[in-house]
Short mmCIF file of C-alpha atoms in Angstrom, two decimals:
data_model
loop_
_atom_site.label_atom_id
_atom_site.label_comp_id
_atom_site.label_asym_id
_atom_site.label_seq_id
_atom_site.Cartn_x
_atom_site.Cartn_y
_atom_site.Cartn_z
CA MET A 201 -83.42 -150.28 86.91
CA SER A 202 -84.71 -151.81 90.14
CA LYS A 203 -88.42 -152.49 90.43
CA ILE A 204 -90.27 -149.92 92.53
CA ASN A 205 -92.99 -151.07 94.91
CA PRO A 206 -95.99 -148.76 94.27
CA ASN A 207 -97.27 -149.43 97.78
CA LYS A 208 -94.19 -147.98 99.47
CA LEU A 209 -91.97 -144.93 98.94
CA LEU A 210 -88.37 -145.64 97.92
CA ILE A 211 -86.83 -142.82 99.96
CA SER A 212 -83.11 -142.03 99.98
CA SER A 213 -83.53 -139.03 102.30
CA ASP A 214 -86.20 -136.70 103.64
CA PHE A 215 -85.81 -133.46 105.57
CA TYR A 216 -87.35 -130.11 106.44
CA SER A 217 -85.59 -127.07 104.99
CA VAL A 218 -86.11 -124.12 102.64
CA GLN A 219 -86.41 -124.32 98.86
CA GLY A 220 -83.14 -123.07 97.41
CA GLU A 221 -83.86 -123.01 93.68
CA GLY A 222 -86.41 -121.73 91.20
CA ILE A 223 -89.59 -119.69 91.65
CA SER A 224 -90.28 -121.09 95.14
CA THR A 225 -86.89 -120.00 96.51
CA GLY A 226 -87.16 -119.21 100.21
CA VAL A 227 -90.37 -121.17 100.85
CA PRO A 228 -90.27 -123.57 103.85
CA SER A 229 -90.34 -127.02 102.29
CA TYR A 230 -90.17 -130.70 103.14
CA PHE A 231 -87.97 -132.59 100.70
CA ILE A 232 -88.65 -136.24 99.84
CA ARG A 233 -85.75 -137.52 97.76
CA LEU A 234 -86.62 -140.75 95.95
CA GLY A 235 -84.06 -143.29 94.76
CA LEU A 236 -83.10 -144.17 91.16
CA CYS A 237 -82.72 -142.02 88.07
CA ASN A 238 -83.14 -142.65 84.34
CA LEU A 239 -80.21 -140.36 83.43
CA THR A 240 -76.55 -140.58 84.43
CA CYS A 241 -75.32 -137.02 83.85
CA GLY A 242 -71.54 -136.87 83.53
CA MET A 243 -71.28 -140.67 83.50
CA SER A 244 -71.83 -143.61 81.21
CA ASN A 245 -74.01 -146.48 82.44
CA ARG A 246 -70.92 -148.66 82.39
CA PHE A 247 -69.04 -146.26 84.66
CA LEU A 248 -71.94 -145.99 87.13
CA LYS A 249 -72.39 -149.76 87.35
CA ALA A 250 -68.67 -150.22 88.00
CA LEU A 251 -68.74 -147.47 90.62
CA ILE A 252 -71.68 -149.08 92.42
CA ASN A 253 -69.91 -152.45 92.42
CA GLU A 254 -66.59 -151.07 93.61
CA LYS A 255 -67.52 -148.60 96.34
CA GLU A 256 -70.25 -146.59 98.05
CA LEU A 257 -69.98 -142.82 97.92
CA ALA A 258 -70.20 -140.92 101.17
CA ASP A 259 -73.44 -138.97 101.52
CA GLY A 260 -73.03 -135.81 99.45
CA GLU A 261 -69.67 -136.85 98.01
CA ILE A 262 -68.80 -135.05 94.77
CA PHE A 263 -66.82 -136.82 92.05
CA LYS A 264 -66.15 -136.66 88.33
CA GLY A 265 -67.69 -139.24 86.03
CA ASP A 266 -65.99 -140.69 83.00
CA LEU A 267 -67.84 -138.42 80.53
CA GLU A 268 -66.68 -135.34 82.44
CA LEU A 269 -63.13 -136.68 82.65
CA GLU A 270 -63.14 -137.32 78.90
CA GLY A 271 -64.43 -133.81 78.14
CA LYS A 272 -67.80 -135.08 76.91
CA ALA A 273 -69.59 -133.36 79.82
CA THR A 274 -68.77 -130.34 81.97
CA TRP A 275 -70.34 -131.64 85.20
CA THR A 276 -71.40 -134.82 86.99
CA CYS A 277 -74.66 -135.30 88.89
CA ASP A 278 -74.09 -134.05 92.44
CA SER A 279 -76.87 -136.18 93.97
CA THR A 280 -75.58 -139.54 92.71
CA SER A 281 -74.56 -140.53 96.25
CA GLN A 282 -78.23 -140.29 97.18
CA TRP A 283 -80.19 -141.91 94.37
CA ALA A 284 -77.70 -144.60 93.34
CA TRP A 285 -77.05 -146.07 96.82
CA ARG A 286 -79.48 -144.75 99.40
CA GLY A 287 -82.99 -145.93 98.71
CA GLU A 288 -85.08 -147.69 101.34
CA ASP A 289 -88.72 -148.74 101.04
CA LYS A 290 -90.79 -146.85 103.59
CA ASP A 291 -94.40 -147.48 104.57
CA PHE A 292 -96.72 -144.57 103.74
CA GLN A 293 -97.24 -143.87 107.43
CA TYR A 294 -93.52 -143.10 107.78
CA LEU A 295 -93.77 -139.54 106.41
CA ILE A 296 -96.91 -138.71 108.39
CA ASP A 297 -95.19 -139.85 111.58
CA ARG A 298 -92.08 -137.85 110.70
CA TRP A 299 -94.09 -134.65 110.30
CA LYS A 300 -95.85 -135.19 113.59
CA GLU A 301 -92.54 -135.89 115.36
CA GLN A 302 -91.14 -132.60 114.04
CA ASP A 303 -94.34 -130.73 114.97
CA ILE A 304 -94.89 -129.56 111.39
CA TYR A 305 -97.82 -131.80 110.45
CA ASP A 306 -100.47 -129.07 110.36
CA ASP A 307 -98.25 -126.79 108.27
CA VAL A 308 -97.55 -129.60 105.79
CA LYS A 309 -101.17 -130.65 105.50
CA ASN A 310 -102.43 -127.11 104.86
CA GLY A 311 -99.73 -126.27 102.31
CA THR A 312 -97.80 -123.70 104.35
CA ILE A 313 -94.80 -126.03 104.07
CA HIS A 314 -94.45 -127.25 100.49
CA LEU A 315 -93.80 -130.90 99.70
CA ILE A 316 -90.91 -131.27 97.27
CA TRP A 317 -90.88 -134.62 95.47
CA THR A 318 -87.36 -134.94 94.07
CA GLY A 319 -84.69 -137.51 93.31
CA GLY A 320 -83.14 -139.11 91.37
CA GLU A 321 -86.14 -138.92 89.08
CA PRO A 322 -89.52 -138.95 90.84
CA THR A 323 -91.52 -139.33 87.60
CA ILE A 324 -90.23 -142.85 86.94
CA LYS A 325 -93.43 -144.87 86.51
CA GLY A 326 -93.18 -146.76 89.80
CA HIS A 327 -92.56 -143.53 91.70
CA GLN A 328 -95.57 -141.87 90.07
CA GLU A 329 -97.77 -144.72 91.28
CA ALA A 330 -96.24 -144.66 94.76
CA ILE A 331 -96.66 -140.88 95.23
CA THR A 332 -100.27 -141.08 94.05
CA ASN A 333 -100.98 -144.03 96.34
CA PHE A 334 -99.36 -142.23 99.28
CA LEU A 335 -101.48 -139.10 98.78
CA THR A 336 -104.61 -141.26 98.53
CA TYR A 337 -103.61 -143.11 101.70
CA TRP A 338 -102.99 -139.82 103.53
CA TYR A 339 -106.35 -138.40 102.49
CA GLU A 340 -108.05 -141.54 103.81
CA GLN A 341 -106.31 -140.92 107.15
CA ASP A 342 -107.17 -137.21 107.22
CA ASN A 343 -109.67 -135.89 104.70
CA SER A 344 -108.92 -132.27 105.70
CA ILE A 345 -105.47 -132.27 104.06
CA LYS A 346 -104.69 -129.63 101.43
CA PRO A 347 -100.96 -130.13 100.78
CA TYR A 348 -98.94 -128.19 98.20
CA SER A 349 -96.96 -130.68 96.10
CA GLU A 350 -94.06 -129.62 93.89
CA ILE A 351 -92.24 -132.18 91.78
CA GLU A 352 -88.70 -131.77 90.46
CA THR A 353 -88.14 -133.64 87.22
CA ASN A 354 -85.65 -133.77 84.36
CA GLY A 355 -88.60 -133.66 81.95
CA THR A 356 -87.95 -136.97 80.21
CA VAL A 357 -90.87 -139.03 81.57
CA GLU A 358 -94.48 -138.16 80.75
CA ILE A 359 -96.50 -137.52 83.90
CA GLY A 360 -99.65 -139.63 84.03
CA ASP A 361 -103.12 -138.33 84.82
CA ASN A 362 -103.31 -139.83 88.29
CA LEU A 363 -100.27 -137.94 89.57
CA PHE A 364 -100.77 -134.87 87.38
CA GLU A 365 -104.00 -133.89 89.16
CA HIS A 366 -102.25 -133.98 92.56
CA LEU A 367 -99.45 -131.60 91.56
CA HIS A 368 -99.58 -127.90 92.35
CA GLN A 369 -96.25 -127.06 90.70
CA ILE A 370 -93.91 -128.76 88.22
CA ASN A 371 -90.25 -127.78 88.31
CA SER A 372 -88.57 -129.23 85.25
CA SER A 373 -84.79 -129.11 84.79
CA PRO A 374 -84.08 -130.34 81.25
CA LYS A 375 -80.49 -131.33 80.62
CA LEU A 376 -78.26 -129.65 78.06
CA THR A 377 -75.44 -131.00 75.92
CA ASN A 378 -73.03 -130.26 78.78
CA SER A 379 -74.61 -133.15 80.74
CA GLY A 380 -73.05 -135.69 78.40
CA MET A 381 -76.46 -137.22 77.71
CA THR A 382 -77.50 -137.71 74.09
CA GLU A 383 -80.29 -135.62 72.57
CA LYS A 384 -82.46 -138.74 72.40
CA GLN A 385 -81.94 -139.39 76.12
CA ARG A 386 -82.56 -135.86 77.39
CA ILE A 387 -85.22 -134.38 75.07
CA LYS A 388 -88.59 -136.14 75.16
CA PRO A 389 -91.16 -133.96 73.33
CA GLU A 390 -94.27 -135.64 74.76
CA ALA A 391 -92.99 -135.28 78.33
CA ILE A 392 -92.22 -131.58 77.78
CA LYS A 393 -95.60 -130.89 76.18
CA ARG A 394 -97.31 -132.65 79.08
CA ILE A 395 -95.58 -130.39 81.60
CA MET A 396 -96.80 -127.35 79.66
CA GLU A 397 -100.40 -128.51 80.07
CA HIS A 398 -100.14 -127.77 83.80
CA SER A 399 -101.34 -124.41 85.13
CA ASN A 400 -98.14 -123.85 87.16
CA TYR A 401 -94.82 -124.97 85.71
CA GLN A 402 -91.28 -123.72 85.24
CA PHE A 403 -88.38 -124.88 83.13
CA LYS A 404 -85.25 -124.40 85.19
CA PHE A 405 -81.83 -124.35 83.50
CA VAL A 406 -78.33 -124.15 84.93
CA ILE A 407 -76.07 -122.08 82.69
CA SER A 408 -72.32 -121.47 82.63
CA ASN A 409 -71.89 -119.45 79.43
CA GLU A 410 -73.87 -117.72 76.69
CA GLU A 411 -73.61 -120.81 74.47
CA ASP A 412 -75.76 -122.63 77.06
CA VAL A 413 -78.39 -119.90 76.75
CA GLN A 414 -78.39 -120.17 72.96
CA GLU A 415 -78.83 -123.94 73.24
CA ILE A 416 -81.83 -123.44 75.55
CA PHE A 417 -83.51 -121.28 72.92
CA ARG A 418 -82.57 -123.60 70.05
CA ASP A 419 -83.60 -126.91 71.65
CA PHE A 420 -86.37 -125.95 74.07
CA ILE A 421 -87.84 -122.43 74.06
CA VAL A 422 -88.29 -122.05 70.29
CA PRO A 423 -89.36 -125.58 69.24
CA PHE A 424 -91.79 -125.99 72.16
CA SER A 425 -92.93 -122.34 72.30
CA ILE A 426 -92.13 -122.08 75.99
CA PRO A 427 -93.13 -118.64 77.37
CA LEU A 428 -90.15 -116.76 78.79
CA ALA A 429 -92.21 -116.13 81.94
CA ASN A 430 -91.89 -119.87 82.61
CA VAL A 431 -88.11 -120.01 82.13
CA VAL A 432 -85.71 -119.72 85.07
CA CYS A 433 -81.91 -119.76 84.76
CA MET A 434 -79.37 -120.14 87.55
CA PRO A 435 -75.56 -120.15 87.63
CA GLY A 436 -73.59 -123.33 87.09
CA LEU A 437 -71.58 -123.73 90.28
CA ASP A 438 -71.30 -126.13 93.21
CA SER A 439 -69.35 -124.02 95.72
CA GLN A 440 -69.05 -120.40 96.87
CA THR A 441 -66.09 -119.87 94.53
CA ASP A 442 -67.06 -117.13 92.04
CA PHE A 443 -70.59 -117.16 93.49
CA HIS A 444 -71.19 -113.43 93.04
CA GLU A 445 -69.54 -113.24 89.61
CA ARG A 446 -71.56 -116.21 88.31
CA THR A 447 -74.79 -114.82 89.73
CA GLN A 448 -74.10 -111.47 88.06
CA PHE A 449 -73.51 -113.31 84.77
CA VAL A 450 -76.93 -114.97 85.01
CA LEU A 451 -78.63 -111.66 85.77
CA GLU A 452 -76.94 -110.05 82.75
CA MET A 453 -78.17 -112.93 80.57
CA ALA A 454 -81.66 -112.46 82.03
CA LYS A 455 -81.63 -108.81 80.99
CA LYS A 456 -80.42 -109.68 77.50
CA TYR A 457 -82.68 -112.67 76.81
CA LYS A 458 -85.69 -111.72 79.01
CA PHE A 459 -86.00 -114.89 81.12
CA ARG A 460 -86.05 -114.93 84.93
CA GLY A 461 -82.56 -115.02 86.45
CA LEU A 462 -81.98 -116.33 89.96
CA THR A 463 -79.07 -117.27 92.16
CA ARG A 464 -78.76 -120.62 93.93
CA LEU A 465 -79.70 -120.01 97.54
CA HIS A 466 -78.19 -123.22 98.90
CA ILE A 467 -74.71 -122.22 97.66
CA SER A 468 -74.92 -118.72 99.08
CA ALA A 469 -72.69 -117.32 101.80
CA TRP A 470 -75.01 -118.73 104.42
CA ASP A 471 -75.53 -122.19 102.92
CA LYS A 472 -74.33 -123.92 106.11
CA THR A 473 -77.67 -122.99 107.71
CA LEU A 474 -79.56 -124.84 104.99
CA ASN A 475 -79.81 -128.43 103.83
CA VAL A 476 -81.39 -128.13 100.44
#
């Protein structure tokens, strides 16, 4: 994994949009997508390295990894084209200037527009240091800031104290067997317990069938005593095909198992108006 400079932000993309998943669905948000990830869902490390050496995916390009092709996974990470290729070190002032250019600075600094730290995996140690250093830098520029920071993580890296105190919401999306990742790779007890120490967290799962739901209870909810009020499930889909049927399935599972069921806003019938 490439070394991350803690005095810059390794940004693959950043944009103003609306949160399309989880408990903040519909909230105006500014997404900061950071490069690199510690998991390769749907792919082996060997496959990803070969892919990087052979070609560069178009931005947003969807493909099937070797684990999915071999039936060892049912999906492949749909943001690989971002975190595996598109990461550029940006000075801390870059984001502040971007917000001012878009005339949203005041709304970002007072928390009306949420900051979404995503990836890749934004809790990789170097990213944690960089985000913390950025927020410190920003406060030194403007000590009136009161931003609302959400972080989106796969829940496999323990969040350190320095970043933890800056976060207003933790959105964790643990991976299931259908990712092709081993149990050792995708379930890190100390990282999960750390998330649950926060006052505002959710565990967000993408489900395709009832077996996925049973796995969630077996591997996460029961062993870690996760309250159902902090569990969100959404349909497993990447296009509008079967959108309504898959959403209805999730809502039926929510009624049966008592977690919160949501759709995926950015794949809805009006997803062309969004960029989430």
